[in-house]
Amino acid sequence: MSLLNDLNPAQRKAVLETEGSLLVFAGAGSGKTRVLTYRIAYLIQEKGVSPRNIFAVTFTNKAANEMRERVEHLLGSSARGIWISTFHSACARILRGHIDRLGFGKNFVIYDEDDQERHLKTVMKELDLDFKMFHPRAMQSRIDRLKNEGMMPEQYKPSPFNIFEKRLALVYQKYQEDLRRNNGVDFGDLLLFVTLLFRKFPDVLGSYQNLCRYVMVDEFQDTNLIQYQLIRHLVEGHRNVCVVGDDDQSIYRWRGAEVGNILNFERDFPGTKVVTLEQNYRSTQHILEAANHVVKKNRFRKEKALWTENPEGELLTLYVAEDEEDEARFVVRKISNDILSNPEESNRAYRHIAIFYRINAQSRALEEELVKHQIPYTIVGGLKFYERKEIKDILAYLKLIANPSDGISLKRIINQPPRGIGEKTMERIAVFSKEKGLPLYEGMREALKEDWLPSGSKERIGGFVRLIEEFSEEAKTLSLSQLTLTLLARTGYLERLKEEGTDEALSRVENIDELVNVLTELEQGEDQVSLETFLEKVSLVTDVDLYVDKENRVSLMTLHCAKGLEFPVVFIVGMEEGLLPHYRKGEEAEDLEEERRLCYVGITRAKKKLYLSRAEERSTFGVGRANLPSRFLDELPYELMQMEERERRRDSLFSQETHWLDDFNQSGNEMDFPMQESRFSEKQDIVISPDGFYPLRTGMRVRHPQFGDGRVKSIEGMNENQKATIVFRTEGPKRLKVRYANLEILE
DNA sequence: AATCGTAGTGTTTTT
DNA sequence: CACTACGATT
């Protein structure tokens, strides 16, 4: 059969072992996704398994989509009905169907980290806890951890001598109670509640066990305790479970991932067959050898070594920079001089290049340099669309409409835009609601019937309630995008932003615009999008999911984000003690090993060429600090490395930065010439291109419809987000979003 | 109630 | 250095 011809012996074995439990150790670049997809295809095509009985779980939507696409490619329409999903969306779907058994409404909302924190803070405030003594963040992470361990509040037994734990128990209890009152769940609850459901209601569990006859788990090394429990529940009985993972790529221990799950799998599932995929199809020999050398130093790992038939390839390049700016210059120099103008690699493009770093803060220096040289880039992760204030506000309106019990969203928008309903009014209503045992919104409506509210407040609250009632009514007939537009208009949210008129406000308007676009697009694609479905989707997207590599740009991301991706050319910057093994309080051997794995993940993303760099001095907090070379550099075999010489610094006289005062004077002088008028009209037909780069340069003279003439002092960002600081003759310096500024280039 | 200014504080990684 | 949380101000 042709399917099997595309596979090497180990891969083939992993596909053919369909019954019982199978553990696949899949080294980086060893064709893991190929095995999973072929296995699914094999089950359906050769074993006659119904697609409906196959369940595959991944960690990101991107991985899930990719898998679905590839299976569809193999099978065509007979792939229909396979359940391929992330842990979180699978759980959300299960809860959508059965959460009423746990005392929640099926229209529950999902709270993200930000909502979670707000909620936690109100809970802590009500318990009269001092934030300085008990950090909300610490509480939050402990609660998350408890949930990852499958621990409900009533099961948690704090040590009687530990004040923090005693308070934690209290907070956790109340936190959960109030979440329920809001008919909301947080991320951790999604998983926790499904295991609870399975444990308490055998009929529910049974129906899913029956459905999921063949279960596959991707990135198994990243599962935490509760996810593992979930899988075990699901495969009880038939035990057809295939888990794929690589202990060397476990980088989420801090988030509760248990490498133990993969290492103990054989113990928990007696009779497990084990397949190890060691042939790498991705990287050159040199890169692979380097990776093997580094990860070999870890003690807590299953012994294995990747090999490849690929060519030797180039040596790894190491550059020791003066500081982070010099490091950024090195990266950019390599990109423009070596990589893109190398005739041997004539098809190299920006999209083939990625830059990895340990922490997001490192991106800044790189971005600045990339912008300076007009190299297009995207940042994967970082500022997330659905976490922006304005987007979250609009979503909060929608959430409240979908689920009127959602007090967290209600509090968020009650005064957004400002309607004169202040904190103390809301506090009174909160107390009142709690006394009556009502959700906040209900309490608000009840309060209107009584007369303890000041008439002014009552008036305004009445107005708000009426507004929401109208929206709820309209939600029944309008499409999602129409509803959103109505909402934007009638709350005056957009109007207020536009009035504000600052560039920040304008960029918010643009983001909201974008949101409406997303909605409209969604409506055109699928037959019907319900409010709940949409909100759920939004709650569960991740940055990597939104990452589209279609455009020709250099990719910047953290090492964590890089997992699962590959690029012909990879830079790993900041190879320094303290940064790449990142120092934190309480260093443990396990932590160091995780850092090493992180480094390993980074190295193994590279297909053809790997550049490493470190800076002798790096400013953190604005203070320079000398860093020692990363110990991981020492772990690389010397023969594989080649040093990059430092370039002699050119005179900084030619730097693009000019003082704005100079611009001011310059432009001031020139504008005194009367002949300008004609010069302007000649150039009037210059249109700034709507996509790609806006052809602005520092030093250019431009005209703005309101502010008049000015000179470009500096430019930041790219494309639609590009901002420029322009020194106007009459208005002085202003920072504008180029896309909206409607600039005319004079010269 | 809303806005403005300041002091203190903190940077890992995120489903 | 950059952000935010809080306090003082109108």
XYZ file of N, CA and C in Angstrom, chain A residues 460-626:
501
model
N -28.557 56.758 35.787
C -27.500 56.313 34.882
C -27.460 54.785 34.783
N -27.660 54.143 35.917
C -27.647 52.684 35.888
C -28.824 52.159 35.080
N -29.974 52.826 35.265
C -31.136 52.452 34.467
C -30.820 52.539 32.990
N -30.132 53.588 32.621
C -29.752 53.774 31.213
C -28.886 52.631 30.718
N -27.943 52.249 31.544
C -27.039 51.162 31.153
C -27.796 49.846 30.999
N -28.648 49.571 31.967
C -29.408 48.321 31.917
C -30.267 48.286 30.652
N -30.897 49.404 30.352
C -31.734 49.460 29.154
C -30.897 49.161 27.904
N -29.713 49.735 27.904
C -28.804 49.525 26.778
C -28.512 48.033 26.583
N -28.170 47.390 27.666
C -27.830 45.961 27.578
C -29.051 45.133 27.176
N -30.203 45.494 27.716
C -31.426 44.770 27.356
C -31.671 44.869 25.856
N -31.486 46.062 25.354
C -31.674 46.272 23.911
C -30.736 45.372 23.119
N -29.485 45.358 23.544
C -28.497 44.546 22.832
C -28.886 43.069 22.874
N -29.317 42.621 24.046
C -29.666 41.204 24.174
C -30.817 40.875 23.231
N -31.747 41.814 23.149
C -32.886 41.614 22.246
C -32.387 41.535 20.805
N -31.509 42.451 20.477
C -31.037 42.513 19.097
C -30.108 41.367 18.726
N -29.457 40.830 19.750
C -28.545 39.710 19.496
C -29.293 38.538 18.879
N -30.594 38.489 19.119
C -31.385 37.369 18.600
C -31.534 37.440 17.086
N -31.539 38.640 16.567
C -31.799 38.764 15.130
C -30.570 39.184 14.334
N -29.730 40.017 14.928
C -28.603 40.548 14.162
C -27.466 39.547 14.075
N -26.666 39.704 13.041
C -25.446 38.910 12.958
C -24.433 39.496 13.931
N -23.403 38.742 14.160
C -22.399 39.142 15.135
C -21.768 40.499 14.805
N -21.438 40.670 13.551
C -20.791 41.926 13.170
C -21.770 43.087 13.277
N -23.024 42.828 12.900
C -24.027 43.890 13.011
C -24.235 44.272 14.465
N -24.302 43.252 15.301
C -24.465 43.503 16.732
C -23.326 44.358 17.260
N -22.132 43.993 16.856
C -20.965 44.729 17.325
C -21.000 46.176 16.856
N -21.381 46.367 15.616
C -21.453 47.725 15.093
C -22.507 48.545 15.833
N -23.648 47.934 16.084
C -24.704 48.615 16.835
C -24.189 49.040 18.194
N -23.520 48.090 18.804
C -22.982 48.301 20.132
C -21.978 49.451 20.152
N -21.136 49.443 19.143
C -20.125 50.493 19.070
C -20.778 51.860 18.916
N -21.816 51.875 18.097
C -22.481 53.149 17.852
C -23.239 53.612 19.087
N -24.025 52.705 19.661
C -24.937 53.152 20.703
C -24.275 53.380 22.056
N -23.151 52.741 22.280
C -22.450 53.037 23.528
C -21.603 54.293 23.394
N -21.372 54.688 22.169
C -20.522 55.850 21.962
C -19.055 55.544 22.168
N -18.739 54.272 22.169
C -17.360 53.863 22.422
C -16.417 54.394 21.351
N -16.803 54.155 20.111
C -15.958 54.610 19.010
C -15.849 56.120 18.975
N -17.006 56.732 19.160
C -17.071 58.178 19.084
C -16.076 58.823 20.033
N -16.085 58.299 21.236
C -15.206 58.865 22.244
C -13.743 58.749 21.837
N -13.407 57.602 21.300
C -12.026 57.416 20.860
C -11.670 58.391 19.763
N -12.590 58.544 18.835
C -12.312 59.440 17.718
C -12.159 60.875 18.192
N -13.007 61.232 19.153
C -12.919 62.584 19.703
C -11.559 62.821 20.333
N -11.114 61.806 21.020
C -9.832 61.930 21.713
C -8.741 62.301 20.723
N -8.753 61.623 19.586
C -7.919 62.033 18.459
C -6.427 61.811 18.595
N -5.969 61.333 19.739
C -4.534 61.063 19.848
C -4.184 59.878 18.950
N -2.915 59.752 18.647
C -2.536 58.643 17.761
C -2.813 57.305 18.424
N -2.726 57.299 19.747
C -3.031 56.060 20.444
C -4.503 55.691 20.273
N -5.354 56.688 20.445
C -6.790 56.453 20.285
C -7.104 56.002 18.866
N -6.435 56.605 17.916
C -6.680 56.231 16.520
C -6.275 54.792 16.242
N -5.190 54.391 16.865
C -4.772 53.015 16.620
C -5.763 52.043 17.274
N -6.392 52.504 18.353
C -7.448 51.675 18.958
C -8.618 51.549 18.005
N -8.968 52.661 17.401
C -10.068 52.635 16.435
C -9.750 51.625 15.346
N -8.497 51.639 14.941
C -8.108 50.720 13.883
C -8.233 49.266 14.332
N -7.844 48.999 15.561
C -7.950 47.635 16.059
C -9.401 47.172 16.123
N -10.256 48.089 16.519
C -11.674 47.732 16.586
C -12.197 47.452 15.183
N -11.765 48.269 14.264
C -12.056 48.055 12.855
C -11.685 46.639 12.436
N -10.487 46.291 12.845
C -9.962 44.973 12.524
C -10.853 43.876 13.112
N -11.296 44.101 14.315
C -12.168 43.121 14.964
C -13.446 42.921 14.160
N -14.020 44.036 13.717
C -15.242 43.953 12.919
C -14.953 43.206 11.617
N -13.796 43.469 11.052
C -13.405 42.735 9.845
C -13.338 41.242 10.087
N -12.717 40.877 11.196
C -12.606 39.459 11.534
C -13.998 38.837 11.600
N -14.906 39.567 12.247
C -16.269 39.053 12.397
C -16.949 38.884 11.043
N -16.825 39.899 10.216
C -17.473 39.839 8.903
C -16.915 38.676 8.094
N -15.618 38.533 8.153
C -14.986 37.451 7.418
C -15.493 36.097 7.896
N -15.566 35.991 9.202
C -16.023 34.749 9.812
C -17.424 34.409 9.340
N -18.247 35.434 9.242
C -19.642 35.216 8.840
C -19.749 34.791 7.388
N -18.825 35.298 6.593
C -18.878 34.927 5.181
C -18.428 33.492 4.965
N -17.473 33.065 5.793
C -16.962 31.719 5.660
C -17.970 30.667 6.087
N -18.283 30.639 7.349
C -19.152 29.582 7.855
C -20.618 29.984 7.744
N -21.465 28.996 7.893
C -22.887 29.279 7.737
C -23.423 30.153 8.864
N -23.079 29.804 10.076
C -23.583 30.614 11.178
C -22.599 30.620 12.339
N -22.339 31.791 12.832
C -21.444 31.880 13.975
C -22.242 32.383 15.158
N -22.332 31.567 16.158
C -23.050 32.041 17.338
C -22.098 32.845 18.193
N -22.678 33.679 19.001
C -21.902 34.513 19.907
C -21.003 33.641 20.779
N -21.569 32.577 21.307
C -20.804 31.702 22.197
C -19.614 31.069 21.472
N -19.879 30.572 20.285
C -18.811 29.922 19.531
C -17.673 30.885 19.292
N -18.055 32.078 18.886
C -17.025 33.064 18.600
C -16.206 33.396 19.835
N -16.893 33.653 20.931
C -16.188 34.021 22.156
C -15.268 32.906 22.607
N -15.728 31.689 22.432
C -14.911 30.563 22.835
C -13.645 30.488 21.989
N -13.843 30.655 20.704
C -12.720 30.618 19.783
C -11.675 31.660 20.175
N -12.183 32.861 20.402
C -11.293 33.967 20.742
C -10.530 33.689 22.032
N -11.214 33.083 22.987
C -10.550 32.829 24.268
C -9.420 31.827 24.120
N -9.487 31.017 23.098
C -8.531 29.923 23.020
C -7.485 30.061 21.925
N -7.475 31.189 21.227
C -6.403 31.351 20.244
C -5.113 31.729 20.932
N -4.027 31.366 20.318
C -2.725 31.746 20.848
C -1.982 32.519 19.769
N -0.901 33.109 20.168
C -0.141 33.934 19.220
C 0.354 33.113 18.058
N 0.826 31.931 18.368
C 1.394 31.113 17.300
C 0.312 30.768 16.282
N -0.917 30.672 16.763
C -2.010 30.372 15.852
C -2.220 31.486 14.848
N -2.022 32.684 15.312
C -2.278 33.835 14.460
C -1.121 34.098 13.506
N -0.054 33.374 13.735
C 1.157 33.616 12.969
C 1.007 33.071 11.551
N 1.067 33.961 10.582
C 0.990 33.511 9.196
C 2.345 33.721 8.538
N 2.877 32.662 7.970
C 4.201 32.805 7.381
C 4.130 33.056 5.875
N 2.956 33.413 5.420
C 2.804 33.662 3.984
C 3.613 34.879 3.552
N 3.596 35.865 4.390
C 4.270 37.095 4.008
C 5.774 36.950 4.118
N 6.451 37.688 3.325
C 7.886 37.567 3.292
C 8.559 38.458 4.327
N 8.653 37.939 5.521
C 9.241 38.715 6.597
C 10.152 37.845 7.461
N 11.084 38.488 8.101
C 11.904 37.804 9.088
C 11.040 37.569 10.330
N 11.168 36.407 10.945
C 10.370 36.115 12.138
C 11.191 36.313 13.403
N 10.607 36.997 14.358
C 11.237 37.165 15.666
C 10.373 36.492 16.707
N 10.964 35.721 17.571
C 10.152 35.092 18.615
C 11.019 34.573 19.763
N 10.362 34.243 20.853
C 11.078 33.635 21.958
C 11.352 32.173 21.603
N 12.286 31.602 22.305
C 12.610 30.194 22.073
C 11.399 29.304 22.339
N 10.596 29.709 23.302
C 9.401 28.908 23.591
C 8.454 28.875 22.398
N 8.291 30.034 21.794
C 7.396 30.119 20.648
C 7.916 29.328 19.462
N 9.211 29.113 19.437
C 9.834 28.513 18.256
C 9.544 27.026 18.142
N 9.143 26.434 19.239
C 8.934 24.990 19.212
C 7.905 24.609 18.149
N 8.247 23.581 17.390
C 7.325 23.122 16.363
C 7.523 23.795 15.018
N 8.375 24.815 14.968
C 8.612 25.496 13.705
C 9.993 25.131 13.170
N 10.248 25.493 11.915
C 11.591 25.300 11.364
C 11.888 26.395 10.351
N 13.168 26.747 10.247
C 13.591 27.784 9.313
C 14.948 27.413 8.726
N 15.180 27.746 7.473
C 16.501 27.495 6.891
C 17.613 28.207 7.662
N 17.372 29.447 8.029
C 18.401 30.205 8.729
C 17.885 30.641 10.089
N 18.673 30.359 11.116
C 18.248 30.703 12.469
C 19.339 31.475 13.200
N 18.932 32.527 13.869
C 19.819 33.241 14.789
C 19.333 32.977 16.209
N 20.260 32.638 17.095
C 19.897 32.627 18.509
C 20.761 33.683 19.182
N 20.120 34.692 19.698
C 20.879 35.800 20.287
C 20.847 35.723 21.812
N 21.805 36.411 22.406
C 21.836 36.469 23.868
C 22.296 35.188 24.527
N 23.330 34.577 23.954
C 23.863 33.349 24.554
C 24.739 33.722 25.742
N 24.080 34.079 26.828
C 24.820 34.577 27.988
C 24.319 33.934 29.271
N 25.238 33.762 30.188
C 24.851 33.302 31.521
C 23.864 34.300 32.111
N 22.830 33.806 32.641
C 21.837 34.692 33.233
C 20.675 34.928 32.291
N 20.952 34.825 31.028
C 19.898 35.039 30.037
C 19.484 33.733 29.393
N 20.482 33.040 28.776
C 20.071 31.765 28.204
C 20.055 30.626 29.190
N 21.002 30.323 29.966
C 20.378 29.738 31.141
C 19.867 30.929 31.925
N 18.582 31.101 31.966
C 18.026 32.272 32.632
C 18.078 32.064 34.140
N 18.594 33.079 34.838
C 18.675 32.964 36.293
C 17.389 33.443 36.923
N 16.958 32.756 37.873
C 15.804 33.175 38.650
C 16.092 32.737 40.066
N 15.225 33.150 40.946
C 15.478 32.722 42.322
C 15.224 31.227 42.456
N 15.980 30.622 43.366
C 15.815 29.198 43.585
C 16.224 28.347 42.406
N 17.483 28.369 42.101
C 17.968 27.571 40.984
C 18.010 26.095 41.341
N 17.438 25.304 40.486
C 17.512 23.871 40.701
C 18.144 23.239 39.471
N 18.658 22.047 39.675
C 19.266 21.339 38.555
C 18.240 21.149 37.439
N 16.995 20.866 37.828
C 15.954 20.647 36.832
C 15.729 21.887 35.984
N 15.809 23.040 36.649
C 15.607 24.277 35.914
C 16.697 24.464 34.878
N 17.906 24.175 35.271
C 19.016 24.331 34.343
C 18.840 23.402 33.144
N 18.398 22.209 33.426
C 18.211 21.265 32.328
C 17.118 21.744 31.376
N 16.137 22.385 31.949
C 15.072 22.900 31.074
C 15.615 23.999 30.174
N 16.493 24.822 30.736
C 17.103 25.871 29.930
C 17.932 25.250 28.807
N 18.574 24.173 29.134
C 19.394 23.505 28.124
C 18.515 22.946 27.013
N 17.393 22.405 27.408
C 16.455 21.895 26.411
C 15.947 23.015 25.520
N 15.751 24.162 26.148
C 15.301 25.328 25.396
C 16.314 25.671 24.311
N 17.547 25.633 24.719
C 18.635 25.892 23.782
C 18.627 24.831 22.675
N 18.412 23.615 23.069
C 18.347 22.492 22.121
C 17.214 22.696 21.120
N 16.069 23.089 21.638
C 14.927 23.347 20.756
C 15.296 24.411 19.728
N 15.949 25.476 20.205
C 16.348 26.550 19.295
C 17.270 26.049 18.195
N 18.286 25.303 18.589
C 19.270 24.825 17.617
C 18.606 23.925 16.573
N 17.743 23.057 17.032
C 17.155 22.073 16.115
C 16.087 22.665 15.201
N 15.774 23.938 15.357
C 14.842 24.568 14.411
C 15.533 24.880 13.089
N 16.863 24.951 13.125
C 17.611 25.419 11.953
C 17.811 24.299 10.944
N 17.547 24.610 9.698
C 17.736 23.596 8.660
C 19.120 23.678 8.046
N 19.555 24.881 7.680
C 20.794 25.015 6.929
C 21.908 25.736 7.682
N 21.535 26.809 8.347
C 22.578 27.653 8.913
C 22.158 28.189 10.268
N 23.078 28.116 11.205
C 22.787 28.599 12.547
C 23.802 29.649 12.978
N 23.299 30.781 13.395
C 24.148 31.828 13.948
C 23.857 31.957 15.436
N 24.943 32.053 16.222
C 24.768 32.287 17.651
C 25.477 33.580 17.996
N 24.940 34.270 18.964
C 25.649 35.482 19.360
C 25.455 35.765 20.831
N 26.407 36.501 21.382
C 26.261 36.979 22.747
C 26.811 38.397 22.817
N 26.408 39.110 23.840
C 26.919 40.464 24.014
C 27.736 40.518 25.298
N 28.842 41.242 25.240
C 29.676 41.339 26.428
C 29.011 42.190 27.489
N 28.242 43.144 27.004
C 27.528 43.980 27.943
C 26.108 44.162 27.445
N 25.192 44.127 28.351
C 23.802 44.240 27.937
C 23.095 45.102 28.959
N 22.315 46.039 28.472
C 21.637 46.877 29.460
C 20.269 46.295 29.792
N 20.106 46.018 31.067
C 18.814 45.583 31.556
C 18.379 46.619 32.570
N 17.132 47.050 32.486
C 16.633 48.135 33.328
C 17.261 49.459 32.969
N 17.975 49.508 31.895
C 18.639 50.745 31.554
C 20.033 50.840 32.135
N 20.443 49.813 32.867
C 21.796 49.805 33.409
C 22.617 48.720 32.724
N 23.794 49.089 32.277
C 24.647 48.121 31.600
C 25.142 47.048 32.546
N 25.249 45.869 32.039
C 25.721 44.764 32.872
C 26.561 43.843 32.012
N 27.719 43.449 32.534
C 28.557 42.531 31.772
C 28.099 41.104 32.026
